[in-house]
Short mmCIF file of C-alpha atoms and ligand atoms in Angstrom, two decimals:
data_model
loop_
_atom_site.label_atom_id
_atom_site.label_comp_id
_atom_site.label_asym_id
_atom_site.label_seq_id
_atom_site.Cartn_x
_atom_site.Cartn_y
_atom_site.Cartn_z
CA UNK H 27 0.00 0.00 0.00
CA UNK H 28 1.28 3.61 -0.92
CA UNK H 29 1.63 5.39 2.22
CA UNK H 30 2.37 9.01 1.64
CA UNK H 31 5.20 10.20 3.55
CA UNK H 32 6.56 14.12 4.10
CA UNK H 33 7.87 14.79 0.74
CA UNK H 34 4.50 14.36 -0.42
CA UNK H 35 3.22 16.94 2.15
CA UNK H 36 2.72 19.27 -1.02
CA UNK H 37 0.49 17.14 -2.76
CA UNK H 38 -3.08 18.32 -3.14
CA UNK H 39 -2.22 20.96 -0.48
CA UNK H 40 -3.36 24.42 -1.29
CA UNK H 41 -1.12 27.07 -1.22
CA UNK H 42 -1.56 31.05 -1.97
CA UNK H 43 1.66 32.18 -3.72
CA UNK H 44 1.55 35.77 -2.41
CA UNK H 45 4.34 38.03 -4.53
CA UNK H 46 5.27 41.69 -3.49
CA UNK H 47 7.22 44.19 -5.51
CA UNK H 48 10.55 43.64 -5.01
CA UNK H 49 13.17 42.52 -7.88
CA UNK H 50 13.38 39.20 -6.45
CA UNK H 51 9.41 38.77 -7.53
CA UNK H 52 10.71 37.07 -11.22
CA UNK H 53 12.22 34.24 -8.28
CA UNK H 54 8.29 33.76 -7.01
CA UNK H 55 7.77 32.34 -11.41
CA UNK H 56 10.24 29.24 -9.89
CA UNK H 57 8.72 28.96 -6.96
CA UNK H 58 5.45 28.87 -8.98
CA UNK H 59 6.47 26.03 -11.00
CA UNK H 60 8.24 23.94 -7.89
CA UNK H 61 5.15 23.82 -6.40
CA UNK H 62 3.30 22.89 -8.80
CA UNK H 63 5.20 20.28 -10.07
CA UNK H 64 5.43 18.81 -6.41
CA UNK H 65 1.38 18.58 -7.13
CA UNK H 66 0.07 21.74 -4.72
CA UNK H 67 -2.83 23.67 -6.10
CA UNK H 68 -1.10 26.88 -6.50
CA UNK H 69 -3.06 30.63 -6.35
CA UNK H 70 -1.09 33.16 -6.87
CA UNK H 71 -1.56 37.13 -5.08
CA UNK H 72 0.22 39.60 -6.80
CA UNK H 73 1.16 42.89 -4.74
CA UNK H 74 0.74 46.33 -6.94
CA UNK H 75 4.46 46.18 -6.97
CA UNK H 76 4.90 43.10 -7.78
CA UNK H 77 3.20 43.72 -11.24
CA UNK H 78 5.81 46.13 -11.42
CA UNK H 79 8.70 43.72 -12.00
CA UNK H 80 6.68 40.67 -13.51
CA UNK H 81 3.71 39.92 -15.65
CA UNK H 82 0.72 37.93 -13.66
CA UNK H 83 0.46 36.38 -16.81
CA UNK H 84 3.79 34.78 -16.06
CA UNK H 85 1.85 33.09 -13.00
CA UNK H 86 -1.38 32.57 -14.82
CA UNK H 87 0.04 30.76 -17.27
CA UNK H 88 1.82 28.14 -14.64
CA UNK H 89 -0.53 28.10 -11.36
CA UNK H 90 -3.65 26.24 -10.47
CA UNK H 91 -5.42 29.31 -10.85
CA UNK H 92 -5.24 33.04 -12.80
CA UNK H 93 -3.19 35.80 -10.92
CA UNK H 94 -4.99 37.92 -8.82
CA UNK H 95 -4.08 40.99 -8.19
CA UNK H 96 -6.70 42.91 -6.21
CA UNK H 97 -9.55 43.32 -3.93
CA UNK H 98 -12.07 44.70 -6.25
CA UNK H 99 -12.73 44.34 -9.82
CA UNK H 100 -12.75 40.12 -9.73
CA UNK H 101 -15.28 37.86 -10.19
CA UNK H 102 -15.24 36.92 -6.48
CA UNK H 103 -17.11 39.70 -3.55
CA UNK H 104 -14.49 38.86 -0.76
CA UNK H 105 -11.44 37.00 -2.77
CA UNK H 106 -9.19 37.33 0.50
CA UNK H 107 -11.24 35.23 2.89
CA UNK H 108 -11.99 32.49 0.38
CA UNK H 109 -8.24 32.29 -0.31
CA UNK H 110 -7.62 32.22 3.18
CA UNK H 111 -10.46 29.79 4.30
CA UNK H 112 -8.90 28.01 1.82
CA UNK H 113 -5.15 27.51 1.98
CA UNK H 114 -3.49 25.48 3.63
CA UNK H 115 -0.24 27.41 3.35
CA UNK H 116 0.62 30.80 2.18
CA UNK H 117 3.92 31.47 1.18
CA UNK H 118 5.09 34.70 0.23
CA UNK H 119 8.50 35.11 -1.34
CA UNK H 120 9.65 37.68 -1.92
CA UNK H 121 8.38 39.67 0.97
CA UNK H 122 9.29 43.46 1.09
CA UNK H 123 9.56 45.44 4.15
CA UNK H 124 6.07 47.18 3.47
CA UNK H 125 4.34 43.82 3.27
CA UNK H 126 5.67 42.18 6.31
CA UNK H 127 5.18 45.78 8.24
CA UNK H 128 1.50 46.12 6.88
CA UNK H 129 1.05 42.13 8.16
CA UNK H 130 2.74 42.92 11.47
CA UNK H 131 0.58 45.81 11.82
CA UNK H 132 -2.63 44.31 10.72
CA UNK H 133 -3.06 46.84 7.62
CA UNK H 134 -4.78 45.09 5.52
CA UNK H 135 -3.88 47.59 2.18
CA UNK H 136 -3.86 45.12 -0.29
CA UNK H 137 -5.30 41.47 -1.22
CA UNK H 138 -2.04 40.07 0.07
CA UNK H 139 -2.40 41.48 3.25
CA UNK H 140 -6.23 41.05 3.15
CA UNK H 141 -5.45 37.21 2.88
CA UNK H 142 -2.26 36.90 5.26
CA UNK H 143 -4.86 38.36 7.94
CA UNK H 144 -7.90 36.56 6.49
CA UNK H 145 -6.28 33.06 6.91
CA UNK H 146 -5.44 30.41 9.49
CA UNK H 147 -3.62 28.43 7.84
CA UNK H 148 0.46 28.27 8.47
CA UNK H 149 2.29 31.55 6.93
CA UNK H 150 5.66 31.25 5.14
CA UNK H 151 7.32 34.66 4.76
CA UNK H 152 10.75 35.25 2.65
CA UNK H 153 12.31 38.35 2.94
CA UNK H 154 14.22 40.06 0.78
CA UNK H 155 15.36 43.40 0.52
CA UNK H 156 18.82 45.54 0.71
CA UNK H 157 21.38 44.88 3.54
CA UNK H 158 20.40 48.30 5.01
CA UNK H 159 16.78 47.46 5.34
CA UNK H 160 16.48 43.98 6.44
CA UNK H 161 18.84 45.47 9.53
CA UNK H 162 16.51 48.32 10.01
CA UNK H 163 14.94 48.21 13.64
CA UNK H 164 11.54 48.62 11.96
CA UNK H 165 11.66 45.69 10.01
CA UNK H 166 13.58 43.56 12.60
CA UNK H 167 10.69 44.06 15.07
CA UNK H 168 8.29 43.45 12.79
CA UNK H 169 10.02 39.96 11.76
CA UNK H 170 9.85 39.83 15.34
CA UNK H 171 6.44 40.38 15.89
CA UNK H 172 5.74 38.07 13.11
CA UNK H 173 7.40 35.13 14.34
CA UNK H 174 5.73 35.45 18.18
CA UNK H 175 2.78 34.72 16.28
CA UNK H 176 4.08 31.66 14.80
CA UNK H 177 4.92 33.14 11.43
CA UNK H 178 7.53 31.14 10.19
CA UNK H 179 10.69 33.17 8.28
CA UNK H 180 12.89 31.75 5.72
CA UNK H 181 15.87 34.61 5.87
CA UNK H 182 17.07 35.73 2.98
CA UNK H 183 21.01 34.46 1.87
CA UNK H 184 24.08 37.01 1.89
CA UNK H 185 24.82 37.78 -2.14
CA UNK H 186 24.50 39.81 -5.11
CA UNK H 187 21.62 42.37 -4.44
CA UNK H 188 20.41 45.07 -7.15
CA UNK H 189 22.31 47.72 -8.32
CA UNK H 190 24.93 45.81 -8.25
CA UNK H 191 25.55 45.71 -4.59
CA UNK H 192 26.34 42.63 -2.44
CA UNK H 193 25.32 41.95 1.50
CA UNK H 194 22.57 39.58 3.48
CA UNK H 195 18.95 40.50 1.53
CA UNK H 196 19.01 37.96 -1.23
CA UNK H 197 15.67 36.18 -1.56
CA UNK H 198 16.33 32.32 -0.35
CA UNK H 199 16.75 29.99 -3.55
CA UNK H 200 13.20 28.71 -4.82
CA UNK H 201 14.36 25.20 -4.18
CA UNK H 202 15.22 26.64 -0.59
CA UNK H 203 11.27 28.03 -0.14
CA UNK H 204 9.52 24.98 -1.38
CA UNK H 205 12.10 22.61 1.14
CA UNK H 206 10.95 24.51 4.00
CA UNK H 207 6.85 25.08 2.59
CA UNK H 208 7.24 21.31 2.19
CA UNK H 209 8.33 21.40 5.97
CA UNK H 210 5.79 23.18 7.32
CA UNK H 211 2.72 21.40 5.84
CA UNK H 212 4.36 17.79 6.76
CA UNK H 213 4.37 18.93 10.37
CA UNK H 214 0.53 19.18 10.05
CA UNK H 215 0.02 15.48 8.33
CA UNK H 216 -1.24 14.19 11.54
CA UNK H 217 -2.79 11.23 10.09
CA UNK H 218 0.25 9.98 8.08
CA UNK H 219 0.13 6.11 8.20
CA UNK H 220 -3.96 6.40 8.83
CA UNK H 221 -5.89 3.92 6.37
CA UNK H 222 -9.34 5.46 5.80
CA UNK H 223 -12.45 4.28 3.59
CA UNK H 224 -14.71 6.66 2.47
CA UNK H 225 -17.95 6.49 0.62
CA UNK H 226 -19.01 9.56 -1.29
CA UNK H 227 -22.50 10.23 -3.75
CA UNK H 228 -25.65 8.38 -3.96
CA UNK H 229 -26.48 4.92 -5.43
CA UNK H 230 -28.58 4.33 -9.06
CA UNK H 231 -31.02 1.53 -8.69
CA UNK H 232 -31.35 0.29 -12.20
CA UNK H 233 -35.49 -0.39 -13.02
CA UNK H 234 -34.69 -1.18 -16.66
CA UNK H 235 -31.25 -0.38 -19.13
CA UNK H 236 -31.67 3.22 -18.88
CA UNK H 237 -33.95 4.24 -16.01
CA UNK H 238 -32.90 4.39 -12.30
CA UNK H 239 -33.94 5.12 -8.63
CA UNK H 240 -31.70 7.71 -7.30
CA UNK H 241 -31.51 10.58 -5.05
CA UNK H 242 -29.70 13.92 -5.53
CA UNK H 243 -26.71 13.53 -3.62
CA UNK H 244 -23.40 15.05 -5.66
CA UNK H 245 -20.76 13.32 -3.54
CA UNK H 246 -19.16 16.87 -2.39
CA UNK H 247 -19.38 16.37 1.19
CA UNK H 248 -17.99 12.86 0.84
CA UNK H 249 -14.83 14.14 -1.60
CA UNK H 250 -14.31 16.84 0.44
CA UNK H 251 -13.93 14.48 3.48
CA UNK H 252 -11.93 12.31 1.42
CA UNK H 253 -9.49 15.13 0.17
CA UNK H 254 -9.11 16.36 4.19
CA UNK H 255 -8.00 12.70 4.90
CA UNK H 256 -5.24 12.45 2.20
CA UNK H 257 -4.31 16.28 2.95
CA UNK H 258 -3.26 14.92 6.59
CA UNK H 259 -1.86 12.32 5.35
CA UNK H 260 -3.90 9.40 5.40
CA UNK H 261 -4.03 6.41 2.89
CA UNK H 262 -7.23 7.36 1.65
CA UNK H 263 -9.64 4.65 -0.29
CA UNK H 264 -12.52 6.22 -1.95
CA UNK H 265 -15.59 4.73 -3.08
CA UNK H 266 -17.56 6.94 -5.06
CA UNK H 267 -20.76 7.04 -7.27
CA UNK H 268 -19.30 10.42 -8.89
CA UNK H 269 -16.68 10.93 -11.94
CA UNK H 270 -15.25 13.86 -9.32
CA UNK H 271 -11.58 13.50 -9.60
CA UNK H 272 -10.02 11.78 -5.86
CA UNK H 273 -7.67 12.88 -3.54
CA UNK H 274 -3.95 12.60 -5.34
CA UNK H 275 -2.60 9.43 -4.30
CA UNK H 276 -6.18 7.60 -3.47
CA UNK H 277 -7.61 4.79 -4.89
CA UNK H 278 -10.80 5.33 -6.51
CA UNK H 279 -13.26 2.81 -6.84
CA UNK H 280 -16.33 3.68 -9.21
CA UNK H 281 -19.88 1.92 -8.36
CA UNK H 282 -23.15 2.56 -9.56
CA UNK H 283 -25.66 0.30 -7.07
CA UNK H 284 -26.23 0.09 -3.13
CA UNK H 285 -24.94 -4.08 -4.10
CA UNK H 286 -21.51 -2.77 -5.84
CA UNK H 287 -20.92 -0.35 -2.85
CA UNK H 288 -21.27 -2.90 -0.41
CA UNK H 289 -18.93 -4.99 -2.44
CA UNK H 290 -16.00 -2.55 -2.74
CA UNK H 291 -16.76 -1.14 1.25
CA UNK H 292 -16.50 -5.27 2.44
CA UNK H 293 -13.32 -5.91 -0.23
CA UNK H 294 -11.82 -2.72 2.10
CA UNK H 295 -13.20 -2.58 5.30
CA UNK H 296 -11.02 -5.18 7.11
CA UNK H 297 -7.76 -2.78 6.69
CA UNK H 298 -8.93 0.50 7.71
CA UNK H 299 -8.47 2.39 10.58
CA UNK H 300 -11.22 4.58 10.07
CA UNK H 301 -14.56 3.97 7.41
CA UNK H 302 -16.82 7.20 6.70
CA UNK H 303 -19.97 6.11 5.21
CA UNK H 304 -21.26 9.84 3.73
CA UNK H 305 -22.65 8.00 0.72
CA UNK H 306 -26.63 8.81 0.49
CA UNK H 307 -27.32 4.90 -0.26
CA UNK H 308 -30.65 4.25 -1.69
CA UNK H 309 -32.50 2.08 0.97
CA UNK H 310 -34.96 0.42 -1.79
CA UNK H 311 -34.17 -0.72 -5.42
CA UNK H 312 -36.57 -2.50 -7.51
CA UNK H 313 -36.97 -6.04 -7.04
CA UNK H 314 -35.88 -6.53 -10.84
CA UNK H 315 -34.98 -4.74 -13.26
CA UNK H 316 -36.00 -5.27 -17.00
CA UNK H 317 -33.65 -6.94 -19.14
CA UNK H 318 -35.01 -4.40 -22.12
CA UNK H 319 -36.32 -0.82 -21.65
CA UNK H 320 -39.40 -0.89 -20.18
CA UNK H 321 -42.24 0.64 -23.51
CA UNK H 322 -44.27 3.30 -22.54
CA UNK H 323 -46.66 1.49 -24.61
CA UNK H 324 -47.07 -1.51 -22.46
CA UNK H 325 -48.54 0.43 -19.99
CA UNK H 326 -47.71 1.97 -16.44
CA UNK H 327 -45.37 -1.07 -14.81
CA UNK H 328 -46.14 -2.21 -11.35
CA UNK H 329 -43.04 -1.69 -9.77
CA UNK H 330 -42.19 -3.57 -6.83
CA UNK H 331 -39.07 -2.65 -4.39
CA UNK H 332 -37.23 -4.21 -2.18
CA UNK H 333 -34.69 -3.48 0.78
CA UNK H 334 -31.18 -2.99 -0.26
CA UNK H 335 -28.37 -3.88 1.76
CA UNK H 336 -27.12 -1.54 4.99
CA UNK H 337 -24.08 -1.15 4.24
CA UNK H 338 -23.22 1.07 7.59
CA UNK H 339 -25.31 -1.18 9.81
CA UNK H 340 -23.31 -4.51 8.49
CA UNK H 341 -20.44 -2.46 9.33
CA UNK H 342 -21.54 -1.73 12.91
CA UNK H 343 -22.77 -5.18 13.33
CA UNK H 344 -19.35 -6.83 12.80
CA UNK H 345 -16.67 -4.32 14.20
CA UNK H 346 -13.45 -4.50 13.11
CA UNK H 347 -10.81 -4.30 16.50
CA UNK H 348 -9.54 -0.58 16.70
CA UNK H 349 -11.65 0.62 13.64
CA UNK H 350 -13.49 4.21 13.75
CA UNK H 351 -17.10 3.77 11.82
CA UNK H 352 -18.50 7.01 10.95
CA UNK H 353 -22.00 7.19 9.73
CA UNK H 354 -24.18 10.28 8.22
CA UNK H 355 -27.56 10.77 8.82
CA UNK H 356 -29.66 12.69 6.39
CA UNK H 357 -32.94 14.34 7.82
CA UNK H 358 -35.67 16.58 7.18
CA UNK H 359 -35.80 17.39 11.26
CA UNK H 360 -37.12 20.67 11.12
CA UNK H 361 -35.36 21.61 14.49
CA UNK H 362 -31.92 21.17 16.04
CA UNK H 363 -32.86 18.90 18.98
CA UNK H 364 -34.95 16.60 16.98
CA UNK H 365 -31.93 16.59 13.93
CA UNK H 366 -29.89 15.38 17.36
CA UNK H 367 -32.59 13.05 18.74
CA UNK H 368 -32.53 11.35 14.82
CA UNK H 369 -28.71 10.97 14.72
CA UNK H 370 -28.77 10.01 18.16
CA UNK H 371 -30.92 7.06 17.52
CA UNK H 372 -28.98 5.97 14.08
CA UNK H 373 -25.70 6.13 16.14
CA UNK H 374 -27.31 3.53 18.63
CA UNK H 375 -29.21 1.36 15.85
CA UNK H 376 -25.94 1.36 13.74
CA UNK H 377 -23.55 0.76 16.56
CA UNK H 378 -20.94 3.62 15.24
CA UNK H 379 -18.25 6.25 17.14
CA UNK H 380 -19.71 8.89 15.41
CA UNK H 381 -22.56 10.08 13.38
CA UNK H 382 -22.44 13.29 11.39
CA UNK H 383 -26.40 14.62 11.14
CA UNK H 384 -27.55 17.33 8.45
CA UNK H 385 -31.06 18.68 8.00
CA UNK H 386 -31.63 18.35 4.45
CA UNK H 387 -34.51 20.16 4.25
CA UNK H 388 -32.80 23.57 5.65
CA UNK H 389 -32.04 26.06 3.25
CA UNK H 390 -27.93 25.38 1.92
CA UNK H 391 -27.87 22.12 3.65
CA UNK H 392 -27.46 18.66 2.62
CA UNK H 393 -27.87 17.45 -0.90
CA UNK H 394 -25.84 18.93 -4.00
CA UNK H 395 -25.28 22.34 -2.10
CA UNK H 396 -21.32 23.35 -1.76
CA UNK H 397 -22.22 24.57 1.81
CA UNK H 398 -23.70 21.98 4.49
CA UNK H 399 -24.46 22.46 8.79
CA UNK H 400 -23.89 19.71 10.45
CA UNK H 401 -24.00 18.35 13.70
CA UNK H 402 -21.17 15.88 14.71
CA UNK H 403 -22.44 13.27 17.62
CA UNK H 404 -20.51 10.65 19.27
CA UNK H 405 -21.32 7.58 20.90
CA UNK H 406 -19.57 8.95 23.63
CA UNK H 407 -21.96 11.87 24.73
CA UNK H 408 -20.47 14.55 22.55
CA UNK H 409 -22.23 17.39 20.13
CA UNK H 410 -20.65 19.38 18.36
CA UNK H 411 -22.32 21.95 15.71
CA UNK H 412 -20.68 23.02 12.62
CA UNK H 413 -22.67 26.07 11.64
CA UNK H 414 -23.64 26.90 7.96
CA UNK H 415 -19.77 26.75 6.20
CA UNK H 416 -18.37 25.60 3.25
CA UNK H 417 -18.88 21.19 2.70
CA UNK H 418 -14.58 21.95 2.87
CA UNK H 419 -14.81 23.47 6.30
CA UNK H 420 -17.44 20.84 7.62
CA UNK H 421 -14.82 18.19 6.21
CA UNK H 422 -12.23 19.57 8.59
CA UNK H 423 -14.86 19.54 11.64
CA UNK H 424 -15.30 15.91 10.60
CA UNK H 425 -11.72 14.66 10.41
CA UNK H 426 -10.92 16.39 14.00
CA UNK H 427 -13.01 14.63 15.42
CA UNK H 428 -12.07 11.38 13.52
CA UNK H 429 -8.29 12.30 14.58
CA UNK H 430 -9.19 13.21 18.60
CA UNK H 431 -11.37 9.56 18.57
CA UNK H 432 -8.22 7.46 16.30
CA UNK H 433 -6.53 4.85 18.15
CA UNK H 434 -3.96 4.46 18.92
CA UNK H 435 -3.71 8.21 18.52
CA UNK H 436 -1.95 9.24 15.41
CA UNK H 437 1.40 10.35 15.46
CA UNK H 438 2.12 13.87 15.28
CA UNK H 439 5.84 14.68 13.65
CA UNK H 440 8.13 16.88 14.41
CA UNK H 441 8.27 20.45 13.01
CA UNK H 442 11.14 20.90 10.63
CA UNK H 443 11.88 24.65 10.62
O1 PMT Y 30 -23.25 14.37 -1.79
P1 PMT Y 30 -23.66 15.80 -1.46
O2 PMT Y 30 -24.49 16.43 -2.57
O3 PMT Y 30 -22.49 16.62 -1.05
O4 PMT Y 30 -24.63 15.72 -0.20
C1 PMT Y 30 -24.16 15.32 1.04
C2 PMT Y 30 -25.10 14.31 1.72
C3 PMT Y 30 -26.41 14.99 2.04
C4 PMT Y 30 -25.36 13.09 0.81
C5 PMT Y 30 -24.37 13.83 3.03
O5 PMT Y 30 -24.14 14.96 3.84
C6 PMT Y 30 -25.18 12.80 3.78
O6 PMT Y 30 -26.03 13.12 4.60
N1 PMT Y 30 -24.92 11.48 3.50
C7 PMT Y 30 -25.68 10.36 4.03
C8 PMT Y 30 -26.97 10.22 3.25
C9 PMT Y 30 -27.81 9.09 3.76
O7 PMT Y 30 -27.96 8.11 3.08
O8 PMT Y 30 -28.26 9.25 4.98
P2 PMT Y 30 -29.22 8.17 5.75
O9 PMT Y 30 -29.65 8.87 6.98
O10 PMT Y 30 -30.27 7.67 4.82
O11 PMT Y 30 -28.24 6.97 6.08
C10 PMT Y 30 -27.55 6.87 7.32
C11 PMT Y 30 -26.20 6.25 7.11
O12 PMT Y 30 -26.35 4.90 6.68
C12 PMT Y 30 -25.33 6.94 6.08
O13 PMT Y 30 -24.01 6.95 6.58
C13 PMT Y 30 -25.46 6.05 4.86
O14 PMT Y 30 -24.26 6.08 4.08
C14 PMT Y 30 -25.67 4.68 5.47
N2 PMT Y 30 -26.48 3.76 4.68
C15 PMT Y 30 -27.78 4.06 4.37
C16 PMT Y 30 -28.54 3.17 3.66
C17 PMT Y 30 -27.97 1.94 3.25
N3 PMT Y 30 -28.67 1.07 2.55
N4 PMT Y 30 -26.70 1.68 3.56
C18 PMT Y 30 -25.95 2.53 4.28
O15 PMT Y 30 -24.78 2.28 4.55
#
């Protein structure tokens, strides 16, 4: 089994390439490339001055996404906190004295600065700038400021500077940056060595060649769970009714019916450490299906169902030693204590750690939406509510939890820089 390990931290991580104006920015085009070829989603933030001294066409042309290179005049209303939200690091090389005095000071001028104070995620700062500057009180307490708050610096190198002068200021090499980004994020894969199965989308129960009973689940919330997982590390195993592209580094399995879901989950079950049913399975199918597409003409067919298989509840019947089962339950509650009541009951019927309960019927929630509110309910006790969010953020709620309940607990690694 392909077990990711820390040079992979980069893979599928998301990282905001912020550039300010500085000559060192046509460095940030390498830096660019280095992470993408590792396999990070890369957005670039261009600085006013950065557009100075390079095109964001450069960085359009190699990143994940287009260049952006303000707060206004995008497609998006508030770019800065959906970059932020986002990332999972931001790196910005090179960083001028302005920027890392506007981010010390919490002056949020720019959409680099609207993002560095926008985010949570781990900040990677590379300064560069003449010998004069970078020894500047200003911009030593600053640096200092910066790294109380866990900020983490990559110095610049003594060497050539511009205008042909020479002295400590030189932007560290790209290959430098992208060592110590790759650092950084595999301190935070907590769940390196984790096997997890996950099921994602709804099932298609086939009445004839071309007609099905189905529901209207999109498999978001399950990929998005799926693509925390491998983000912290895990092995991840993903059974999905979707064509959505999986984590990097998963194995995909494609199935269509509740029967080829059960399959794949009972082919993988046995050697995970943690299974997250969020598949909507369809609990009836017809009791046949026609050989031949059923003719109109014929008549209106009597169509008789039956049960399909629980998968979750075969899972919960027949624990495996040290395995975490995580159910969903999909409602139409109409309030929050009978939503906990409902998941409360499936967590006991289904014998699982946790259960993770959405009102479908609320508005944004549930079903094909790219926002979901959830609440997460353990077997032992425990509630906790995930308000209205992003299905991205309510993935994160999910695997906390799944990584507080793991065990043996996961290892955590040491930090590099
Ligand atoms: O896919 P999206 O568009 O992003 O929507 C997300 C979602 C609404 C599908 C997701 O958040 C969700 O609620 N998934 C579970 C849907 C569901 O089938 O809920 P349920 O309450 O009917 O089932 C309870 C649990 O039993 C689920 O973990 C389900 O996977 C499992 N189950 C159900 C029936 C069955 N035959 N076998 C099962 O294993």
């Amino acid at each position: 089994m392909d077990i990711p390990d820390r040079c992979e931290a980069l893979r599928g991580a998301r990282v905001v390439l912020g550039v300010s104006g500085g000559i060192a920015a046509y460095k940030a085009v390498e830096v660019c490339r280095r992470l993408m070829d590792a396999g990070a989603h890369v957005s670039p933030v261009l600085t006013r001055g950065a557009t100075r001294f390079i095109a964001p066409l450069t960085f359009s042309a190699l990143a994940s996404e287009p260049a952006r290179t303000t707060l206004y005049d995008g497609p998006e209303p508030i770019p800065h906190t959906r970059l932020g939200q986002d990332a999972d690091l931001v790196v910005v090389a090179p960083a001028t004295a302005r920027l890392l005095g506007s981010y010390a000071a919490g002056i949020s001028s720019d959409l680099l600065t609207a993002t560095l104070i926008a985010t949570r995620a781990p900040v990677l700062v590379c300064p560069a700038m003449h010998t004069e500057m970078w020894e500047h009180p200003s911009v030593v307490e600053n640096l200092a400021v910066l790294r109380r708050r866990g900020v983490h610096v990559l110095d610049p190198e003594a060497g050539r500077l511009a205008g042909g002068d020479a002295g400590k200021g030189r932007l560290a090499s790209p290959a430098a940056i992208v060592e110590a980004a790759t650092a950084i994020l595999g301190s935070k894969l907590s769940l390196l060595g984790v096997r997890a199965l996950v099921t994602a989308g709804g099932t298609r129960e086939p009445l004839d060649p071309v007609r099905f009973i189905g529901n209207r689940s999109s498999g978001k919330q399950g990929h998005a769970i799926a693509d925390e997982l491998a983000r912290r590390g895990a092995h991840v195993v993903l059974i999905t009714t979707t064509d959505r592209q999986g984590p990097p580094g998963a194995e995909v399995v494609r199935v269509g019916t509740a029967s080829e879901m059960e399959r794949a989950v009972l082919a993988h079950r046995d050697c995970s450490d943690v299974v997250v049913m969020a598949a909507a399975v369809a609990d009836f199918r017809p009791k046949v299906a026609a050989a031949t597409k059923i003719k109109k003409g014929d008549g209106v067919p009597d169509i008789v169902l039956e049960a399909t298989p629980d998968i979750l509840a075969a899972l919960g019947a027949t624990p495996v030693a040290g395995q975490l089962l995580v159910g969903f339950a999909a409602e139409t509650a109409g309030s929050r204590e009978a939503l906990l009541g409902a998941a409360r009951s499936k967590l006991a019927a289904k014998h699982v750690d946790l259960v993770v309960a959405n009102d479908v019927a609320a508005p944004g929630v549930g079903f094909s939406h790219d926002t979901n509110e959830v609440i997460i309910v353990g077997a032992d006790g425990s509630s906790t509510d995930v308000p209205l969010t992003s299905k991205t953020a309510v993935a994160g709620a999910v695997v906390d939890a799944i990584t507080a309940r793991l065990s043996p607990p996961p290892h955590t690694s040491k930090e590099l820089t």
